[in-house]
PDB file of C-alpha atoms in Angstrom:
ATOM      1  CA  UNK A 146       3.194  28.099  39.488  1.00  0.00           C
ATOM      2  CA  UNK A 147       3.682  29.817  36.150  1.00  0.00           C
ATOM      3  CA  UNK A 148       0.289  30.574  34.321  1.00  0.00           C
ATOM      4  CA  UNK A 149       1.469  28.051  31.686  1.00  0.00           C
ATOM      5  CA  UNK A 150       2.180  25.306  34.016  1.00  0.00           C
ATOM      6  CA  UNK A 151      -1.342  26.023  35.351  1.00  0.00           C
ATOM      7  CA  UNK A 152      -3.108  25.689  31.827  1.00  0.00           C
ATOM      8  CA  UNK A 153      -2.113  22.511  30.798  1.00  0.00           C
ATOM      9  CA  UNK A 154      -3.534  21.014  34.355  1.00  0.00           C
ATOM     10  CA  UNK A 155      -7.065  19.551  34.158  1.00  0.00           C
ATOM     11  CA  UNK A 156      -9.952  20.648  36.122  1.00  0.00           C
ATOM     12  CA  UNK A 157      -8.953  17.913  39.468  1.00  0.00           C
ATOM     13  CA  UNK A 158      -5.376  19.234  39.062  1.00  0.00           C
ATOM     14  CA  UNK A 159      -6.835  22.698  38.777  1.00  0.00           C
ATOM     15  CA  UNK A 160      -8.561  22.104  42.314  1.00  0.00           C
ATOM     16  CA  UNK A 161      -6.070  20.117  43.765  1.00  0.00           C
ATOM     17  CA  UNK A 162      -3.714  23.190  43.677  1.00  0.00           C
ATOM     18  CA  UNK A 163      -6.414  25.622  44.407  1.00  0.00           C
ATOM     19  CA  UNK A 164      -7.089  24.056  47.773  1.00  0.00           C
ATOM     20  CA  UNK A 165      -3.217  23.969  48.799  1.00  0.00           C
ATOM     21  CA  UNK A 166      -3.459  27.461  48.079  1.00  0.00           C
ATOM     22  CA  UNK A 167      -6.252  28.095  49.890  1.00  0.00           C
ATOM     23  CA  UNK A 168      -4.105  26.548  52.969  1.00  0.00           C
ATOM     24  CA  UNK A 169      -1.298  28.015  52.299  1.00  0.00           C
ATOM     25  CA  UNK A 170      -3.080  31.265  52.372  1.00  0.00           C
ATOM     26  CA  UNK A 171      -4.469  29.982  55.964  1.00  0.00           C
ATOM     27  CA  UNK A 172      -1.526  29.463  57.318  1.00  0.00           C
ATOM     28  CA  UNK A 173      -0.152  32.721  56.475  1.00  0.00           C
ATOM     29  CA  UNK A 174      -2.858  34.829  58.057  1.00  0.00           C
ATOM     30  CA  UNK A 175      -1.940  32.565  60.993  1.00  0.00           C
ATOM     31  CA  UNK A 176       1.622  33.561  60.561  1.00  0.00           C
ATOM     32  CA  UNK A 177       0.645  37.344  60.605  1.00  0.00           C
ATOM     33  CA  UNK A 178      -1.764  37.219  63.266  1.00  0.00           C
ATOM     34  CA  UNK A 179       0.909  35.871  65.953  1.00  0.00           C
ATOM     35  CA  UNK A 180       3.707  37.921  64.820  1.00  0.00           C
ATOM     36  CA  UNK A 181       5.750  35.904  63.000  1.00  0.00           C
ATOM     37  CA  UNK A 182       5.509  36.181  59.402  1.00  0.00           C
ATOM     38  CA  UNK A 183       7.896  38.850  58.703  1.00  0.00           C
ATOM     39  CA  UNK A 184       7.127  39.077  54.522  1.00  0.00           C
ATOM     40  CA  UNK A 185       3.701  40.480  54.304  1.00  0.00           C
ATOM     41  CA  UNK A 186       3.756  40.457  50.685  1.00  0.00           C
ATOM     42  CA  UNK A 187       3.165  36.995  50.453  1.00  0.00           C
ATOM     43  CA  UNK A 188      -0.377  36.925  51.492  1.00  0.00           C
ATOM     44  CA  UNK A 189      -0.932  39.080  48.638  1.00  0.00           C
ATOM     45  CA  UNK A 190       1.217  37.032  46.028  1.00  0.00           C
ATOM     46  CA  UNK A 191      -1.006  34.161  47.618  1.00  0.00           C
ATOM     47  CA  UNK A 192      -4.288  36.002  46.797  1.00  0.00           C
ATOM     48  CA  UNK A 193      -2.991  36.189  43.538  1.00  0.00           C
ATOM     49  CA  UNK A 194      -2.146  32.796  42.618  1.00  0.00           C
ATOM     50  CA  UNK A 195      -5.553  31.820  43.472  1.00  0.00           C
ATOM     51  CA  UNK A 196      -7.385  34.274  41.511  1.00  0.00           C
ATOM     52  CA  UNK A 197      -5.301  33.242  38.712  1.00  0.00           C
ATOM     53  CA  UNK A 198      -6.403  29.656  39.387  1.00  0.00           C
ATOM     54  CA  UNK A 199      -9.961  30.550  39.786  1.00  0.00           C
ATOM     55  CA  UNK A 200      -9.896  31.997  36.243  1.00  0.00           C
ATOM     56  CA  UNK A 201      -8.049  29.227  34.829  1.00  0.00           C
ATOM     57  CA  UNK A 202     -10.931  27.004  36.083  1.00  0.00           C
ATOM     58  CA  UNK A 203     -13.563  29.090  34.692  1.00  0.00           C
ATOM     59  CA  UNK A 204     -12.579  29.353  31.763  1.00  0.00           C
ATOM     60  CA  UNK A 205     -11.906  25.248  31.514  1.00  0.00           C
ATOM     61  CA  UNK A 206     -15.195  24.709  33.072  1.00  0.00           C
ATOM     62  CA  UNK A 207     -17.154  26.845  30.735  1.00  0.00           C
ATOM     63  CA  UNK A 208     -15.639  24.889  27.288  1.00  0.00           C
TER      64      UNK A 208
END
């Protein structure tokens, strides 16, 4: 999601997409531990995506 698309969610929406990312994330390290994810780079993009979330929430939470 863009970082725009991710500020105008509300706090549930906010989690709700922080916890598919969380899984997604899960099932990537899954991926990479049996061989088969051939992009690497994802995890990190992944990683990222959630910080970015993270913050968003933060920053909502603490208004």
């Amino acid at each position: 999601m863009d970082v725009k698309e991710l500020k105008e969610l509300d706090v549930a929406g906010l989690k709700k997409e922080l916890n598919e990312q969380g899984e997604a994330l899960f099932k990537l390290r899954l991926q990479k531990a049996t061989q088969q994810l051939h992009n690497t780079n994802q995890i990190r993009n992944t990683r990222h995506e959630i910080a970015r979330i993270k913050t968003i929430l933060a920053q909502k939470v603490a208004k």
